[in-house]
Coordinates of C-alpha atoms in Angstrom, one line a residue:
M1 CA 4.6 332.3 217.7
E2 CA 1.3 330.8 216.3
T3 CA 1.9 332.6 212.9
V4 CA 5.4 331.3 212.7
N5 CA 4.4 327.7 213.6
S6 CA 1.5 327.7 211.2
A7 CA 3.7 329.1 208.3
R8 CA 6.4 326.7 209.1
K9 CA 4.1 323.7 209.1
D10 CA 2.4 324.7 205.8
D11 CA 5.7 325.3 204.0
M12 CA 7.6 322.3 205.3
Q13 CA 4.8 320.0 204.1
N14 CA 6.4 320.7 200.7
P15 CA 10.1 320.0 201.3
G16 CA 10.9 320.3 197.5
S17 CA 9.7 323.9 197.2
D18 CA 12.2 326.7 196.8
L19 CA 13.4 328.6 199.9
S20 CA 12.5 331.9 198.3
E21 CA 8.9 330.7 197.7
Q22 CA 8.7 329.3 201.3
I23 CA 9.8 332.7 202.7
K24 CA 7.3 334.5 200.5
A25 CA 4.5 332.2 201.8
A26 CA 5.6 332.3 205.5
T27 CA 5.8 336.1 205.5
K28 CA 2.6 336.8 203.6
E29 CA 0.5 337.9 206.6
I30 CA 3.2 339.9 208.3
H31 CA 4.1 341.6 205.0
V32 CA 0.6 343.0 204.9
R33 CA 1.0 344.3 208.5
A34 CA 4.3 346.1 207.5
E35 CA 2.6 347.7 204.5
N36 CA -0.2 349.0 206.8
T37 CA 2.1 350.9 209.3
Q38 CA 1.5 354.6 209.3
L39 CA 4.8 355.4 207.8
M40 CA 4.3 353.0 204.9
L41 CA 0.7 354.2 204.3
S42 CA 2.1 357.7 204.0
Y43 CA 4.4 356.4 201.3
Q44 CA 1.6 354.7 199.5
K45 CA -0.5 357.9 199.5
G46 CA 2.5 359.9 198.3
Q47 CA 2.5 361.9 201.5
I48 CA 6.0 361.2 202.9
T49 CA 7.4 364.3 204.6
L50 CA 11.1 365.4 204.7
P51 CA 11.3 364.7 208.5
Q52 CA 9.9 361.2 208.0
Y53 CA 12.4 360.5 205.1
K54 CA 15.4 361.9 207.0
L55 CA 14.6 359.8 210.1
L56 CA 14.1 356.7 207.9
L57 CA 17.5 357.2 206.3
C58 CA 19.1 357.4 209.7
S59 CA 17.7 354.0 210.7
L60 CA 18.3 352.4 207.3
Y61 CA 22.0 353.4 207.6
E62 CA 22.4 351.6 210.9
I63 CA 20.5 348.6 209.7
Y64 CA 22.5 348.3 206.5
K65 CA 25.8 349.0 208.3
A66 CA 25.2 346.0 210.5
L67 CA 23.9 343.8 207.7
E68 CA 26.7 344.5 205.3
E69 CA 29.4 344.3 207.8
E70 CA 28.2 340.8 208.8
M71 CA 27.8 339.8 205.2
D72 CA 31.4 341.0 204.5
R73 CA 32.7 339.1 207.5
N74 CA 30.9 335.9 206.5
A75 CA 31.4 336.3 202.7
S76 CA 33.0 332.8 202.4
H77 CA 30.4 331.1 204.5
P78 CA 28.4 328.5 202.5
G79 CA 25.2 330.1 203.7
V80 CA 26.2 333.5 202.6
A81 CA 28.6 333.2 199.6
P82 CA 25.8 332.3 197.1
I83 CA 23.9 335.6 197.9
Y84 CA 26.9 337.9 198.4
F85 CA 26.7 340.6 195.8
P86 CA 28.4 343.7 197.3
Q87 CA 29.0 345.4 193.9
E88 CA 25.4 345.1 192.9
L89 CA 23.5 345.5 196.1
A90 CA 25.5 347.3 198.8
R91 CA 23.5 350.3 200.2
L92 CA 25.9 351.7 202.8
E93 CA 27.7 354.2 200.6
T94 CA 24.4 355.4 199.0
L95 CA 23.0 356.1 202.4
E96 CA 26.1 357.9 203.5
R97 CA 25.7 360.2 200.4
D98 CA 22.1 360.9 201.2
L99 CA 22.7 361.6 204.8
E100 CA 25.5 364.0 204.0
H101 CA 23.2 365.8 201.5
F102 CA 20.6 366.4 204.2
F103 CA 22.7 366.8 207.4
G104 CA 26.1 368.0 206.1
Q105 CA 29.6 366.6 206.3
E106 CA 29.3 366.0 210.1
W107 CA 26.1 364.0 209.7
R108 CA 27.3 361.2 211.9
K109 CA 27.0 363.5 214.9
R110 CA 23.4 364.3 214.0
V111 CA 22.0 360.9 213.3
I112 CA 19.2 360.0 215.7
I113 CA 18.0 356.4 216.0
P114 CA 15.1 354.8 217.9
A115 CA 15.4 351.8 220.2
A116 CA 13.8 349.5 217.7
T117 CA 16.6 350.2 215.2
H118 CA 19.2 349.2 217.9
R119 CA 17.3 346.0 218.5
Y120 CA 17.3 345.3 214.7
T121 CA 21.1 345.8 214.4
Q122 CA 21.8 343.8 217.5
R123 CA 19.9 340.8 216.0
L124 CA 22.0 341.1 212.8
R125 CA 25.2 341.1 214.8
K126 CA 24.1 338.2 216.9
I127 CA 23.3 335.9 214.0
G128 CA 26.3 337.1 212.0
E129 CA 28.5 335.9 214.8
G130 CA 26.6 332.7 215.8
N131 CA 24.5 331.5 212.9
P132 CA 25.4 333.2 209.6
K133 CA 23.0 331.1 207.6
L134 CA 20.1 333.1 209.0
L135 CA 21.5 336.3 207.3
V136 CA 19.8 335.1 204.1
A137 CA 16.4 335.9 205.6
H138 CA 17.4 339.5 206.2
A139 CA 19.3 340.0 203.0
Y140 CA 16.5 338.6 200.9
T141 CA 13.7 340.6 202.5
R142 CA 15.8 343.8 202.5
Y143 CA 17.6 343.8 199.2
L144 CA 15.0 342.4 197.0
G145 CA 12.3 344.6 198.6
D146 CA 14.4 347.7 198.0
L147 CA 15.3 346.5 194.5
S148 CA 11.6 345.8 193.6
G149 CA 10.2 349.1 194.9
G150 CA 13.2 351.3 194.6
Q151 CA 12.4 353.3 191.5
I152 CA 8.8 353.8 192.5
L153 CA 9.6 354.8 196.0
G154 CA 12.3 357.1 194.8
K155 CA 9.9 358.9 192.5
I156 CA 7.3 359.2 195.3
T157 CA 9.9 360.6 197.7
Q158 CA 11.2 363.1 195.1
K159 CA 7.7 364.4 194.4
S160 CA 6.5 364.4 198.0
I161 CA 9.4 366.4 199.5
G162 CA 10.1 368.5 196.4
L163 CA 13.6 367.4 195.5
S164 CA 14.6 369.1 192.2
S165 CA 17.4 366.6 191.4
G166 CA 18.5 363.1 192.3
E167 CA 20.4 364.4 195.3
G168 CA 19.3 362.8 198.5
L169 CA 17.8 359.8 196.6
S170 CA 20.9 357.6 196.1
F171 CA 19.5 354.9 198.3
F172 CA 16.9 354.0 195.6
S173 CA 19.4 353.7 192.8
F174 CA 21.1 350.4 191.9
P175 CA 23.6 351.3 189.1
G176 CA 25.2 347.9 189.3
V177 CA 21.9 346.2 188.4
S178 CA 21.1 346.7 184.7
S179 CA 17.9 344.6 184.8
P180 CA 16.2 344.3 188.2
N181 CA 14.0 341.4 187.1
R182 CA 16.8 339.3 185.7
F183 CA 18.9 340.0 188.8
K184 CA 16.1 339.0 191.1
Q185 CA 15.8 335.7 189.3
L186 CA 19.6 335.2 189.7
Y187 CA 19.4 336.1 193.4
R188 CA 16.5 333.6 194.0
S189 CA 18.3 330.9 192.2
R190 CA 21.5 331.4 194.2
M191 CA 19.4 331.6 197.4
N192 CA 17.6 328.4 196.6
S193 CA 21.0 326.6 196.1
I194 CA 22.0 327.1 199.7
E195 CA 22.1 323.7 201.4
L196 CA 19.9 323.6 204.6
T197 CA 18.7 320.9 206.9
K198 CA 15.1 320.7 207.7
E199 CA 15.8 322.4 211.0
E200 CA 17.9 325.1 209.4
R201 CA 15.2 325.8 206.8
E202 CA 12.7 326.2 209.6
G203 CA 15.0 328.6 211.3
V204 CA 15.4 330.7 208.2
L205 CA 11.6 330.9 207.8
E206 CA 11.2 332.1 211.4
E207 CA 14.0 334.6 210.9
A208 CA 12.3 336.0 207.9
I209 CA 9.2 336.6 209.9
M210 CA 11.3 338.2 212.6
A211 CA 12.9 340.5 210.0
F212 CA 9.5 341.8 209.1
E213 CA 8.5 342.2 212.8
L214 CA 11.7 344.2 213.4
N215 CA 11.0 346.4 210.5
I216 CA 7.4 347.1 211.8
Q217 CA 8.9 348.0 215.2
V218 CA 11.3 350.4 213.5
F219 CA 8.5 352.1 211.5
N220 CA 6.3 352.5 214.6
D221 CA 9.2 353.9 216.6
L222 CA 10.0 356.4 213.9
Q223 CA 6.4 357.5 213.8
K224 CA 6.4 358.0 217.6
M225 CA 9.5 360.1 217.3
L226 CA 7.9 362.3 214.7
S227 CA 4.8 362.7 216.8
V228 CA 6.9 363.9 219.8
T229 CA 8.7 366.3 217.5
E230 CA 5.4 367.7 216.1
E231 CA 3.9 368.2 219.5
A232 CA 7.1 369.9 220.8
Y233 CA 7.0 372.3 217.8
G234 CA 3.3 372.9 218.2
D235 CA 3.8 373.8 221.9
Q236 CA 6.5 376.2 221.0
E237 CA 4.4 377.9 218.4
K238 CA 1.6 378.4 220.9
A239 CA 3.9 379.8 223.5
K240 CA 5.1 382.5 221.0
T241 CA 8.2 383.2 223.0
P242 CA 10.4 386.2 221.8
A243 CA 13.5 384.0 221.4
I244 CA 13.7 382.3 218.0
I245 CA 15.0 378.8 218.2
P246 CA 16.1 377.2 214.9
S247 CA 13.7 374.4 213.8
L248 CA 16.6 371.9 213.5
S249 CA 17.5 372.5 217.1
I250 CA 13.9 371.8 218.1
V251 CA 13.9 368.6 216.1
Q252 CA 17.2 367.4 217.6
L253 CA 16.1 368.3 221.2
S254 CA 12.7 366.7 221.0
L255 CA 14.0 363.6 219.2
G256 CA 16.7 363.3 221.8
I257 CA 14.1 363.3 224.5
C258 CA 12.2 360.6 222.8
V259 CA 15.2 358.4 222.3
A260 CA 16.2 359.0 225.9
L261 CA 12.7 357.9 227.1
A262 CA 12.9 354.8 224.8
T263 CA 16.3 354.0 226.3
V264 CA 14.9 354.2 229.8
G265 CA 12.0 352.0 228.8
M266 CA 14.4 349.4 227.4
G267 CA 16.9 349.7 230.2
I268 CA 19.6 349.9 227.4
Y269 CA 19.7 350.1 223.7
V270 CA 19.7 346.6 222.4
F271 CA 19.7 346.8 218.7

């Protein structure tokens, strides 16, 4: 917690600064860590693969499902109401469309999620029930991050995995936001208007750092799942067995094994 304490100390020395600026300063170091995970480096190099993207969509769906359900449930809470923009920002339906495109109408039966994603969703449920003011940390880092890089990442994804149309890329589109820059200014203004005590503000800064840490864990778990899948597929190719097993079945089997191992390691899914 040295990073948290250091960031909190530096930011709280300037009690008049905006909450959005304080979060930006407090998460500067861990933001760099998140950008340097293997999954994000693949994105930056334009080397994202279809398996990577599909697994990422699965985790994003669970994360946004938890976040948006908690935001809806606390829509009138003074710590949530100022930043509640379901028409402009909601991602759940876009993710459902993308998942249906890649997995078919019964996509819910085929979604595979790592333990880190369950930890993330559990955290969102916990603060939504017990301390809704902390939701601002997750909403800010997720929505404004997606809004800022959405168009660029969408183009990278489309080119990397060879999508000929916009199908499968709904997540990156924000039709309710005509000007991302103006909307981000509005969002920060609303966010900065939330009334917080000194202790509550410190809690939000810590929660923002935790949000990045949880995202890093998700990225790392997804990469491990992909590594297990690739190894399983490679072993099958070497064996050259007469029976032909559909590649999708291989992916589902190997990922299922990986998730099961993660479950054993955690004792129980906790996010």
